[in-house]
Amino acid sequence: MSETHRLAKTALALLLAVAVLGLVPGTGLQAGAAKKLEIFSWWTAGGEADGLKAMFEVYKKLFPGVEIINATVAGGAGTDAKAVLKTRMLGGNPPDSFQVHGGAELVDTWVKTGFMESLAPLYKSEGWLNAFPKDLVDIVSHQGEQYSVPVNVHRGNVLWFNKKIFDDNKLKAPATWDEFFKVAETLKGKGVTPLSLGDKNKWEAAHLFEDILAAALGAEGYRGLWTGKTSWEGDGVKRALDTFARILNYVNRDHAAFVWDQAAQMLIDRKAAMNVMGDWAAGYFTAKGWKPNVDYGFAPAPGTAGLFVVVTDTFGLPKKAPNREQALAWLKVAGSKAGQEAFNPLKGSICGRTDCDPKKFDVYLQSSAVDFTKNALLPSEVHGSAAPEGFATLFNDILNLFVTNKDVKAAQRALQKACVDNKMCK
Amino acid sequence: MGRGRPRATRVLLYAILAFFAAFYLMPVYVLVNNGLKSFREVSLSRMWAPPQQVTLEGFGKALRELAPNLRNSVVLVVPAALVSAALGSVNGYVLAKWKFAGADVVFPLLLFGMFIPYQSVLIPLVQFLQWLGGLLPVRLYGSITGLVLVHVVYGIPITTLIFRNYYATVPTEIVEAARIDGAGLIGVYRNVILPLSMPAFVVVMIWQVTQIWNEFLFAVIVTSNPAQQPVQVALRNLAGSQIVEWNVQMAGALLAALPPLLVYVFLGRYFLRGLMAGALKG
Amino acid sequence: MRIRRDRALSALILLPSVVAVGVFVYGFIGWTAYVAMSNWNSFVPDLSFSGLRNFADLFQTPRFQIDMRNTLVFTLAFLAGCLGIGLLLAVLLDRQIRGEAFFRNAFLFPMSISFIVGGTVWQWLLNPSTGVNLLLESAGLGALKSPWYTEPRIAIYAVVIAALWQMSGFTMAMYLAGLRGISDELREAARVDGASDLQLYRHVIIPLLHPITLSAAIVLGHISLKIFDLVFAMTGSGPAFSTDVPGIFMFETTFRGNRFAEGATISIIMLVMVAVVIIPYLAYSSRTEAEA
């Protein structure tokens, strides 16, 4: 009997210890008291995390006495974070504000389904209709009302290259894909991988393809893909796919084992010469101590000069935000000059606002900001602006197959079907 | 047996065993080796070389990042394992020792629950937890409490199985003797069955602690708020960050694996004994 | 009367578990089946009935077809590998080895490691530019290097290796338990009859281990049919979906693509696959128990 007694006592002691442990805040077994603000994002490390923290500092100065809960979930381009966010939102457990890509991702997933509050009054009271470019405001609008605040703008169509390798071989950044193939041949001859790619998460290959599409179709043609005006089975897309297949001959063979930042690392390690990625890669280079125009060079992705593929991170207001007052305060900070100037230089992006001080930004970002005002703005599909998420996941899947089997006809058919299934095309 | 065996065969035997031992232990070496390196030294290309300078900075940072989640895992595992073991014990007792009409149907029906793919119930699980949590004054979906409930329920089939098989080996004479002495259902349990439950209880606890600590899918779905997530989910988030600090990541993986590993190392012989007693034969 | 009270009590004791499992297993499966036959493929629930169309569509989806093939290959390789290695190690350990406890614990401990940790470690180990390849190269065995999971044709086998690492120790333990249960007299009798060691194993011992082989195959089989964490952490979908499994497809299409009906359809198909393996086994084992 004593063994059972011992058993029972141990069990009770354990349960008691756990109950005490559970009362420590953070396990969800206890309700907190002080004023809180919970911000959900996927900015977990590096410049992104630093930028977010800088914005928190601005918030704390303007609105002291609030405990900021930095709820971050890792996973580049937010793929895992979105899964977490959706289960939270579906479960009626929204954060006070969450990072979301402007455009279709915001509108189709959250606005049309009734999860977000309109920010039109806030836009008026903060004078944001004048501070942000019209195209950008349109991206976060639905039926004339704004639903989120664009904190930053990243450019998707950028070609990065190791400047020393290029200088050593007297190469210039290719302005078209035809020039790219010439450069690539030279590099291949020297034993350097021309283009690095890390597509373990699938979206990286899609990202590269999106820029090829923009080059092949031009601004109008590209925009037509999302409305059904440009057919996915047409010649433009065929040309893009053929080019993509050819480019893949110059890409590192083990691309499936790496993710985007490891592909960028290959430039630093001199294993590869070029990389096509959004300009968060610049943030990565900076964190590794690389300087623009000294260690790395940049140019619009081949064929896309004059085009600016927009990737924008925005914050909105979920309808059942537990701390609505603090959430609104946060949005004010996110849309303010001070907030954006604190965030963007560290993040490696340009402000959504047009009045940020250029001197706070490095060489690359200054040139990007200029391009932003002059170029044709295109919504990025891979990063949530151009098409609903159902299409986006299919897009990634179709291209994942294409990278291996290079079957142009099958890819075109599948893309057209995905377009129809997601009610973008007829 | 082993006498007069040619030496060559013996050497071959040990060689094969050593090869496999190396195969099984290789990942541990990788984890420990790289967990002890500094951020500057650690790199994928030098993962096999021992550290030039052993440092605990990787473990330190991993511990700091994962401490809240390690705590969440403990708060999850202890109640879930204990409650599911208790339920398994009483269920197994009834099913093994008290034959009644429905027993032959109830047991296989319960057992089937052990085999379902968790993916098949994710969506309704979330909705049900939401609904039930609204009904009761407790938050179920999005909390460790809900996850405890989930693991208790899905643990019932296997704990019942283990206890039932174990109690089936208890001779009916003893039960009969107790009944003749006037004990009813509960009396027999308290006086006869419970005192000798220890071996099965240990096996069940080892199994449940290891399974629940290591479980990922329910954890990532039910506790979707990163602050409440158990350590397996936090570990995966650590692996997904932008700038990968390999030494922290590997140290973190080791830390996340340590508790069930320790449970197994210290209590593993009971587990083997339990296996040999046919506990999991089904 | 006591008997009647006791009967009522036993029913009462079982009731909470029966209800819980009834809801959480059978109820939820029913609900998932319902969603699988609906049109809920965007963030807004749309539960209008669509019959079996989702199933038909799914079987025509290239990704799902690849998943089915992957599952088949993975299950066969995983089962064969685990049973083979498990049996081999158990037989070897049964030979009165010095340091048996050390070997036994070394083989069994990976089971206490989660699939997430296992997948993460094997991702590094089988990364072609480092890991095992590096080791082979420095041992002068560079010719054995492989592209592992970056080559679509063999990627699934890289995942099988990781899975074998995690689970073959468990199979070994089951076989070892079984071997220990074979009496010495039996072995002696066979030896007296002139059987060599090999014949002893082939004709006496291994047949006696059939029940264990069956149990192990069932446990391993149902794990491989619903595998998710290990592959998710190790390779994700892999190049050209060469390591994609239904578990990953379900997760992505539901929680990233908002296609809840498609996810439910995949879940039901996974359930059917598991049921096909498990239900006959449950029927068989309850029948053999009744006979015993």
PDB file of N, CA and C in Angstrom, chain A residues 1 3-4 7 11 14-15 18 21-22 24-29 38 40 44-46 48 71-76 80 84 87-88 90-93 260-262 280 284 287-288, chain B residues 39 44 71-72 74-75 78-79 82 126 130 139 141-145 190-191 194-196 198-199 201 220-221 224-229 236-238 240-244 246:
ATOM      1  N   MET A   1       0.827  -1.203   0.000  1.00  0.00           N
ATOM      2  CA  MET A   1       0.000   0.000   0.000  1.00  0.00           C
ATOM      3  C   MET A   1       0.859   1.250   0.000  1.00  0.00           C
ATOM      4  N   GLU A   3       3.533   1.824  -1.561  1.00  0.00           N
ATOM      5  CA  GLU A   3       3.987   2.224  -2.886  1.00  0.00           C
ATOM      6  C   GLU A   3       2.928   3.073  -3.568  1.00  0.00           C
ATOM      7  N   THR A   4       1.695   2.671  -3.404  1.00  0.00           N
ATOM      8  CA  THR A   4       0.607   3.443  -4.006  1.00  0.00           C
ATOM      9  C   THR A   4       0.491   4.814  -3.356  1.00  0.00           C
ATOM     10  N   LEU A   7       3.079   6.918  -4.723  1.00  0.00           N
ATOM     11  CA  LEU A   7       2.665   7.273  -6.075  1.00  0.00           C
ATOM     12  C   LEU A   7       1.703   8.444  -6.051  1.00  0.00           C
ATOM     13  N   ALA A  11       2.262  12.258  -7.369  1.00  0.00           N
ATOM     14  CA  ALA A  11       1.396  12.823  -8.405  1.00  0.00           C
ATOM     15  C   ALA A  11       0.794  14.146  -7.944  1.00  0.00           C
ATOM     16  N   LEU A  14       3.393  16.909  -7.925  1.00  0.00           N
ATOM     17  CA  LEU A  14       3.677  17.365  -9.283  1.00  0.00           C
ATOM     18  C   LEU A  14       2.594  18.302  -9.781  1.00  0.00           C
ATOM     19  N   LEU A  15       1.359  17.890  -9.575  1.00  0.00           N
ATOM     20  CA  LEU A  15       0.248  18.714 -10.052  1.00  0.00           C
ATOM     21  C   LEU A  15       0.262  20.081  -9.382  1.00  0.00           C
ATOM     22  N   VAL A  18       3.016  22.196 -10.811  1.00  0.00           N
ATOM     23  CA  VAL A  18       2.659  22.669 -12.139  1.00  0.00           C
ATOM     24  C   VAL A  18       1.636  23.788 -12.065  1.00  0.00           C
ATOM     25  N   LEU A  21       3.487  26.846 -11.254  1.00  0.00           N
ATOM     26  CA  LEU A  21       4.232  27.243 -12.443  1.00  0.00           C
ATOM     27  C   LEU A  21       3.303  27.879 -13.458  1.00  0.00           C
ATOM     28  N   GLY A  22       2.106  27.292 -13.542  1.00  0.00           N
ATOM     29  CA  GLY A  22       1.163  27.773 -14.540  1.00  0.00           C
ATOM     30  C   GLY A  22       0.661  29.168 -14.241  1.00  0.00           C
ATOM     31  N   VAL A  24       2.448  31.567 -13.376  1.00  0.00           N
ATOM     32  CA  VAL A  24       3.392  32.572 -13.876  1.00  0.00           C
ATOM     33  C   VAL A  24       2.857  33.083 -15.203  1.00  0.00           C
ATOM     34  N   PRO A  25       2.848  34.375 -15.383  1.00  0.00           N
ATOM     35  CA  PRO A  25       2.203  34.917 -16.593  1.00  0.00           C
ATOM     36  C   PRO A  25       2.848  34.424 -17.881  1.00  0.00           C
ATOM     37  N   GLY A  26       2.036  34.290 -18.873  1.00  0.00           N
ATOM     38  CA  GLY A  26       2.532  33.903 -20.180  1.00  0.00           C
ATOM     39  C   GLY A  26       2.068  32.523 -20.600  1.00  0.00           C
ATOM     40  N   THR A  27       1.550  31.737 -19.677  1.00  0.00           N
ATOM     41  CA  THR A  27       1.116  30.410 -20.070  1.00  0.00           C
ATOM     42  C   THR A  27      -0.353  30.379 -20.431  1.00  0.00           C
ATOM     43  N   GLY A  28      -1.001  31.516 -20.363  1.00  0.00           N
ATOM     44  CA  GLY A  28      -2.410  31.560 -20.754  1.00  0.00           C
ATOM     45  C   GLY A  28      -3.340  31.059 -19.674  1.00  0.00           C
ATOM     46  N   LEU A  29      -2.787  30.752 -18.499  1.00  0.00           N
ATOM     47  CA  LEU A  29      -3.665  30.262 -17.445  1.00  0.00           C
ATOM     48  C   LEU A  29      -4.064  31.391 -16.488  1.00  0.00           C
ATOM     49  N   GLU A  38      -0.367  44.011 -28.100  1.00  0.00           N
ATOM     50  CA  GLU A  38       0.256  42.837 -28.689  1.00  0.00           C
ATOM     51  C   GLU A  38       0.387  43.005 -30.198  1.00  0.00           C
ATOM     52  N   PHE A  40       1.733  41.416 -33.699  1.00  0.00           N
ATOM     53  CA  PHE A  40       2.071  40.135 -34.301  1.00  0.00           C
ATOM     54  C   PHE A  40       2.790  40.371 -35.618  1.00  0.00           C
ATOM     55  N   THR A  44      11.582  38.429 -36.780  1.00  0.00           N
ATOM     56  CA  THR A  44      12.145  37.819 -35.589  1.00  0.00           C
ATOM     57  C   THR A  44      13.601  38.142 -35.337  1.00  0.00           C
ATOM     58  N   ALA A  45      14.351  38.472 -36.376  1.00  0.00           N
ATOM     59  CA  ALA A  45      15.792  38.632 -36.156  1.00  0.00           C
ATOM     60  C   ALA A  45      16.366  39.679 -37.086  1.00  0.00           C
ATOM     61  N   GLY A  46      17.604  40.027 -36.835  1.00  0.00           N
ATOM     62  CA  GLY A  46      18.344  40.933 -37.712  1.00  0.00           C
ATOM     63  C   GLY A  46      17.739  42.321 -37.771  1.00  0.00           C
ATOM     64  N   GLU A  48      15.245  43.476 -39.257  1.00  0.00           N
ATOM     65  CA  GLU A  48      13.794  43.585 -39.123  1.00  0.00           C
ATOM     66  C   GLU A  48      13.409  43.733 -37.665  1.00  0.00           C
ATOM     67  N   ALA A  71       4.824  39.618 -30.346  1.00  0.00           N
ATOM     68  CA  ALA A  71       4.513  38.236 -30.726  1.00  0.00           C
ATOM     69  C   ALA A  71       5.015  37.971 -32.132  1.00  0.00           C
ATOM     70  N   THR A  72       6.164  37.366 -32.226  1.00  0.00           N
ATOM     71  CA  THR A  72       6.723  37.099 -33.548  1.00  0.00           C
ATOM     72  C   THR A  72       6.777  35.607 -33.807  1.00  0.00           C
ATOM     73  N   VAL A  73       6.566  35.245 -35.054  1.00  0.00           N
ATOM     74  CA  VAL A  73       6.694  33.854 -35.483  1.00  0.00           C
ATOM     75  C   VAL A  73       7.618  33.858 -36.681  1.00  0.00           C
ATOM     76  N   ALA A  74       8.666  33.065 -36.640  1.00  0.00           N
ATOM     77  CA  ALA A  74       9.677  33.110 -37.701  1.00  0.00           C
ATOM     78  C   ALA A  74       9.214  32.368 -38.938  1.00  0.00           C
ATOM     79  N   GLY A  75       9.940  32.567 -40.004  1.00  0.00           N
ATOM     80  CA  GLY A  75       9.645  31.870 -41.246  1.00  0.00           C
ATOM     81  C   GLY A  75       9.558  32.872 -42.359  1.00  0.00           C
ATOM     82  N   GLY A  76      10.624  33.050 -43.102  1.00  0.00           N
ATOM     83  CA  GLY A  76      10.762  34.081 -44.121  1.00  0.00           C
ATOM     84  C   GLY A  76       9.521  34.308 -44.947  1.00  0.00           C
ATOM     85  N   ASP A  80       4.982  30.631 -42.123  1.00  0.00           N
ATOM     86  CA  ASP A  80       4.456  29.964 -40.941  1.00  0.00           C
ATOM     87  C   ASP A  80       3.617  30.905 -40.105  1.00  0.00           C
ATOM     88  N   VAL A  84      -0.217  30.533 -38.231  1.00  0.00           N
ATOM     89  CA  VAL A  84      -0.495  30.826 -36.824  1.00  0.00           C
ATOM     90  C   VAL A  84      -1.544  31.920 -36.710  1.00  0.00           C
ATOM     91  N   THR A  87      -5.172  30.724 -37.514  1.00  0.00           N
ATOM     92  CA  THR A  87      -5.845  29.943 -36.483  1.00  0.00           C
ATOM     93  C   THR A  87      -6.246  30.848 -35.340  1.00  0.00           C
ATOM     94  N   ARG A  88      -5.413  31.846 -35.046  1.00  0.00           N
ATOM     95  CA  ARG A  88      -5.798  32.782 -33.983  1.00  0.00           C
ATOM     96  C   ARG A  88      -7.044  33.564 -34.353  1.00  0.00           C
ATOM     97  N   LEU A  90      -9.354  32.900 -36.625  1.00  0.00           N
ATOM     98  CA  LEU A  90     -10.520  32.032 -36.713  1.00  0.00           C
ATOM     99  C   LEU A  90     -11.000  31.650 -35.330  1.00  0.00           C
ATOM    100  N   GLY A  91     -10.074  31.574 -34.404  1.00  0.00           N
ATOM    101  CA  GLY A  91     -10.440  31.178 -33.056  1.00  0.00           C
ATOM    102  C   GLY A  91     -10.897  32.332 -32.196  1.00  0.00           C
ATOM    103  N   GLY A  92     -11.026  33.539 -32.789  1.00  0.00           N
ATOM    104  CA  GLY A  92     -11.507  34.662 -32.004  1.00  0.00           C
ATOM    105  C   GLY A  92     -10.484  35.179 -31.017  1.00  0.00           C
ATOM    106  N   ASN A  93      -9.209  35.051 -31.346  1.00  0.00           N
ATOM    107  CA  ASN A  93      -8.141  35.432 -30.433  1.00  0.00           C
ATOM    108  C   ASN A  93      -7.165  36.370 -31.144  1.00  0.00           C
ATOM    109  N   TRP A 260      16.371  31.627 -48.826  1.00  0.00           N
ATOM    110  CA  TRP A 260      16.827  32.823 -49.543  1.00  0.00           C
ATOM    111  C   TRP A 260      18.067  33.455 -48.946  1.00  0.00           C
ATOM    112  N   ASP A 261      18.178  33.472 -47.611  1.00  0.00           N
ATOM    113  CA  ASP A 261      19.334  34.171 -47.046  1.00  0.00           C
ATOM    114  C   ASP A 261      20.606  33.353 -47.207  1.00  0.00           C
ATOM    115  N   GLN A 262      20.444  32.032 -47.284  1.00  0.00           N
ATOM    116  CA  GLN A 262      21.630  31.226 -47.547  1.00  0.00           C
ATOM    117  C   GLN A 262      22.107  31.424 -48.984  1.00  0.00           C
ATOM    118  N   TRP A 280      15.137  43.120 -49.135  1.00  0.00           N
ATOM    119  CA  TRP A 280      15.480  42.711 -47.784  1.00  0.00           C
ATOM    120  C   TRP A 280      16.825  41.991 -47.794  1.00  0.00           C
ATOM    121  N   TYR A 284      20.158  41.942 -45.198  1.00  0.00           N
ATOM    122  CA  TYR A 284      21.013  40.808 -44.845  1.00  0.00           C
ATOM    123  C   TYR A 284      22.485  41.152 -45.062  1.00  0.00           C
ATOM    124  N   ALA A 287      23.766  43.400 -42.378  1.00  0.00           N
ATOM    125  CA  ALA A 287      23.997  42.724 -41.105  1.00  0.00           C
ATOM    126  C   ALA A 287      25.280  41.918 -41.132  1.00  0.00           C
ATOM    127  N   LYS A 288      25.691  41.517 -42.322  1.00  0.00           N
ATOM    128  CA  LYS A 288      26.939  40.750 -42.431  1.00  0.00           C
ATOM    129  C   LYS A 288      28.133  41.655 -42.680  1.00  0.00           C
TER     130      LYS A 288
ATOM    131  N   PHE B  39      29.296  31.860 -31.995  1.00  0.00           N
ATOM    132  CA  PHE B  39      28.627  32.220 -33.240  1.00  0.00           C
ATOM    133  C   PHE B  39      29.625  32.454 -34.355  1.00  0.00           C
ATOM    134  N   LEU B  44      28.336  25.731 -41.170  1.00  0.00           N
ATOM    135  CA  LEU B  44      27.918  24.450 -41.729  1.00  0.00           C
ATOM    136  C   LEU B  44      29.110  23.686 -42.299  1.00  0.00           C
ATOM    137  N   ARG B  71       9.058  25.931 -20.075  1.00  0.00           N
ATOM    138  CA  ARG B  71       8.114  25.957 -18.965  1.00  0.00           C
ATOM    139  C   ARG B  71       6.730  25.560 -19.445  1.00  0.00           C
ATOM    140  N   ASN B  72       6.345  26.092 -20.617  1.00  0.00           N
ATOM    141  CA  ASN B  72       5.037  25.722 -21.168  1.00  0.00           C
ATOM    142  C   ASN B  72       4.931  24.229 -21.376  1.00  0.00           C
ATOM    143  N   VAL B  74       6.474  21.870 -19.753  1.00  0.00           N
ATOM    144  CA  VAL B  74       6.328  21.180 -18.466  1.00  0.00           C
ATOM    145  C   VAL B  74       4.893  21.303 -17.966  1.00  0.00           C
ATOM    146  N   VAL B  75       4.358  22.526 -18.037  1.00  0.00           N
ATOM    147  CA  VAL B  75       2.985  22.760 -17.588  1.00  0.00           C
ATOM    148  C   VAL B  75       2.003  21.943 -18.419  1.00  0.00           C
ATOM    149  N   VAL B  78       3.016  17.463 -17.603  1.00  0.00           N
ATOM    150  CA  VAL B  78       2.760  16.819 -16.311  1.00  0.00           C
ATOM    151  C   VAL B  78       1.271  16.530 -16.091  1.00  0.00           C
ATOM    152  N   PRO B  79       0.396  17.516 -16.177  1.00  0.00           N
ATOM    153  CA  PRO B  79      -1.020  17.190 -15.968  1.00  0.00           C
ATOM    154  C   PRO B  79      -1.556  16.239 -17.030  1.00  0.00           C
ATOM    155  N   LEU B  82      -0.365  12.684 -16.331  1.00  0.00           N
ATOM    156  CA  LEU B  82      -0.953  12.137 -15.102  1.00  0.00           C
ATOM    157  C   LEU B  82      -2.427  11.814 -15.295  1.00  0.00           C
ATOM    158  N   VAL B 126     -10.334  22.734 -33.588  1.00  0.00           N
ATOM    159  CA  VAL B 126     -10.216  24.155 -33.298  1.00  0.00           C
ATOM    160  C   VAL B 126     -11.579  24.751 -33.016  1.00  0.00           C
ATOM    161  N   GLN B 130     -12.987  26.191 -29.357  1.00  0.00           N
ATOM    162  CA  GLN B 130     -13.506  27.541 -29.278  1.00  0.00           C
ATOM    163  C   GLN B 130     -14.869  27.545 -28.618  1.00  0.00           C
ATOM    164  N   ARG B 139     -10.447  29.521 -20.959  1.00  0.00           N
ATOM    165  CA  ARG B 139     -10.045  29.617 -22.352  1.00  0.00           C
ATOM    166  C   ARG B 139      -9.398  28.302 -22.762  1.00  0.00           C
ATOM    167  N   TYR B 141      -9.210  27.103 -26.502  1.00  0.00           N
ATOM    168  CA  TYR B 141      -8.471  27.277 -27.741  1.00  0.00           C
ATOM    169  C   TYR B 141      -7.503  28.434 -27.556  1.00  0.00           C
ATOM    170  N   GLY B 142      -6.245  28.193 -27.863  1.00  0.00           N
ATOM    171  CA  GLY B 142      -5.264  29.256 -27.709  1.00  0.00           C
ATOM    172  C   GLY B 142      -4.672  29.268 -26.316  1.00  0.00           C
ATOM    173  N   SER B 143      -4.672  28.128 -25.647  1.00  0.00           N
ATOM    174  CA  SER B 143      -4.067  28.080 -24.327  1.00  0.00           C
ATOM    175  C   SER B 143      -3.520  26.691 -24.064  1.00  0.00           C
ATOM    176  N   ILE B 144      -2.650  26.631 -23.074  1.00  0.00           N
ATOM    177  CA  ILE B 144      -2.075  25.341 -22.689  1.00  0.00           C
ATOM    178  C   ILE B 144      -3.161  24.441 -22.117  1.00  0.00           C
ATOM    179  N   THR B 145      -4.125  25.042 -21.419  1.00  0.00           N
ATOM    180  CA  THR B 145      -5.211  24.239 -20.842  1.00  0.00           C
ATOM    181  C   THR B 145      -5.911  23.436 -21.921  1.00  0.00           C
ATOM    182  N   ARG B 190      -9.075  -0.507  -5.339  1.00  0.00           N
ATOM    183  CA  ARG B 190      -8.269   0.134  -4.309  1.00  0.00           C
ATOM    184  C   ARG B 190      -7.355  -0.850  -3.602  1.00  0.00           C
ATOM    185  N   ASN B 191      -7.891  -2.054  -3.307  1.00  0.00           N
ATOM    186  CA  ASN B 191      -7.121  -2.970  -2.479  1.00  0.00           C
ATOM    187  C   ASN B 191      -6.235  -3.927  -3.259  1.00  0.00           C
ATOM    188  N   LEU B 194      -4.740  -1.359  -7.706  1.00  0.00           N
ATOM    189  CA  LEU B 194      -3.910  -0.161  -7.642  1.00  0.00           C
ATOM    190  C   LEU B 194      -2.513  -0.420  -7.044  1.00  0.00           C
ATOM    191  N   PRO B 195      -2.428  -1.175  -5.947  1.00  0.00           N
ATOM    192  CA  PRO B 195      -1.107  -1.385  -5.359  1.00  0.00           C
ATOM    193  C   PRO B 195      -0.115  -2.032  -6.318  1.00  0.00           C
ATOM    194  N   LEU B 196      -0.595  -2.849  -7.219  1.00  0.00           N
ATOM    195  CA  LEU B 196       0.385  -3.468  -8.105  1.00  0.00           C
ATOM    196  C   LEU B 196       0.458  -2.814  -9.486  1.00  0.00           C
ATOM    197  N   MET B 198       2.188  -0.169 -10.318  1.00  0.00           N
ATOM    198  CA  MET B 198       3.381   0.635 -10.565  1.00  0.00           C
ATOM    199  C   MET B 198       4.086   0.381 -11.897  1.00  0.00           C
ATOM    200  N   PRO B 199       4.406  -0.871 -12.239  1.00  0.00           N
ATOM    201  CA  PRO B 199       5.138  -1.095 -13.498  1.00  0.00           C
ATOM    202  C   PRO B 199       4.408  -0.534 -14.716  1.00  0.00           C
ATOM    203  N   PHE B 201       2.174   1.758 -14.704  1.00  0.00           N
ATOM    204  CA  PHE B 201       2.102   3.198 -14.563  1.00  0.00           C
ATOM    205  C   PHE B 201       3.381   3.858 -15.074  1.00  0.00           C
ATOM    206  N   VAL B 220       1.203  23.361 -32.431  1.00  0.00           N
ATOM    207  CA  VAL B 220       1.287  24.561 -33.252  1.00  0.00           C
ATOM    208  C   VAL B 220      -0.096  25.093 -33.620  1.00  0.00           C
ATOM    209  N   ILE B 221      -1.096  24.212 -33.612  1.00  0.00           N
ATOM    210  CA  ILE B 221      -2.423  24.654 -33.997  1.00  0.00           C
ATOM    211  C   ILE B 221      -3.221  25.161 -32.803  1.00  0.00           C
ATOM    212  N   SER B 224      -1.715  28.822 -30.692  1.00  0.00           N
ATOM    213  CA  SER B 224      -1.142  29.554 -31.803  1.00  0.00           C
ATOM    214  C   SER B 224      -0.430  30.831 -31.378  1.00  0.00           C
ATOM    215  N   ASN B 225      -0.614  31.261 -30.155  1.00  0.00           N
ATOM    216  CA  ASN B 225       0.098  32.429 -29.666  1.00  0.00           C
ATOM    217  C   ASN B 225       1.509  32.020 -29.267  1.00  0.00           C
ATOM    218  N   PRO B 226       2.511  32.611 -29.897  1.00  0.00           N
ATOM    219  CA  PRO B 226       3.882  32.167 -29.661  1.00  0.00           C
ATOM    220  C   PRO B 226       4.282  32.148 -28.196  1.00  0.00           C
ATOM    221  N   ALA B 227       3.700  33.009 -27.370  1.00  0.00           N
ATOM    222  CA  ALA B 227       4.110  33.038 -25.973  1.00  0.00           C
ATOM    223  C   ALA B 227       3.675  31.797 -25.214  1.00  0.00           C
ATOM    224  N   GLN B 228       2.646  31.117 -25.739  1.00  0.00           N
ATOM    225  CA  GLN B 228       2.139  29.973 -24.991  1.00  0.00           C
ATOM    226  C   GLN B 228       2.608  28.655 -25.570  1.00  0.00           C
ATOM    227  N   GLN B 229       3.384  28.725 -26.632  1.00  0.00           N
ATOM    228  CA  GLN B 229       3.660  27.486 -27.315  1.00  0.00           C
ATOM    229  C   GLN B 229       4.674  26.629 -26.605  1.00  0.00           C
ATOM    230  N   ARG B 236      11.132  25.151 -33.712  1.00  0.00           N
ATOM    231  CA  ARG B 236      10.968  25.268 -35.149  1.00  0.00           C
ATOM    232  C   ARG B 236      11.030  26.729 -35.570  1.00  0.00           C
ATOM    233  N   ASN B 237      10.462  27.601 -34.748  1.00  0.00           N
ATOM    234  CA  ASN B 237      10.556  29.023 -35.051  1.00  0.00           C
ATOM    235  C   ASN B 237      11.994  29.495 -35.010  1.00  0.00           C
ATOM    236  N   LEU B 238      12.752  28.964 -34.084  1.00  0.00           N
ATOM    237  CA  LEU B 238      14.160  29.306 -33.979  1.00  0.00           C
ATOM    238  C   LEU B 238      14.869  28.929 -35.273  1.00  0.00           C
ATOM    239  N   GLY B 240      13.598  28.855 -38.161  1.00  0.00           N
ATOM    240  CA  GLY B 240      13.125  29.566 -39.327  1.00  0.00           C
ATOM    241  C   GLY B 240      13.551  31.003 -39.413  1.00  0.00           C
ATOM    242  N   SER B 241      14.356  31.469 -38.481  1.00  0.00           N
ATOM    243  CA  SER B 241      14.698  32.890 -38.460  1.00  0.00           C
ATOM    244  C   SER B 241      15.569  33.301 -39.629  1.00  0.00           C
ATOM    245  N   GLN B 242      15.683  34.610 -39.811  1.00  0.00           N
ATOM    246  CA  GLN B 242      16.376  35.142 -40.972  1.00  0.00           C
ATOM    247  C   GLN B 242      17.861  34.846 -40.934  1.00  0.00           C
ATOM    248  N   ILE B 243      18.527  35.343 -39.898  1.00  0.00           N
ATOM    249  CA  ILE B 243      19.966  35.084 -39.810  1.00  0.00           C
ATOM    250  C   ILE B 243      20.150  33.927 -38.858  1.00  0.00           C
ATOM    251  N   VAL B 244      20.557  32.789 -39.395  1.00  0.00           N
ATOM    252  CA  VAL B 244      20.582  31.588 -38.587  1.00  0.00           C
ATOM    253  C   VAL B 244      21.827  31.537 -37.714  1.00  0.00           C
ATOM    254  N   TRP B 246      23.666  29.166 -35.968  1.00  0.00           N
ATOM    255  CA  TRP B 246      23.688  27.711 -35.897  1.00  0.00           C
ATOM    256  C   TRP B 246      23.973  27.189 -34.496  1.00  0.00           C
TER     257      TRP B 246
END
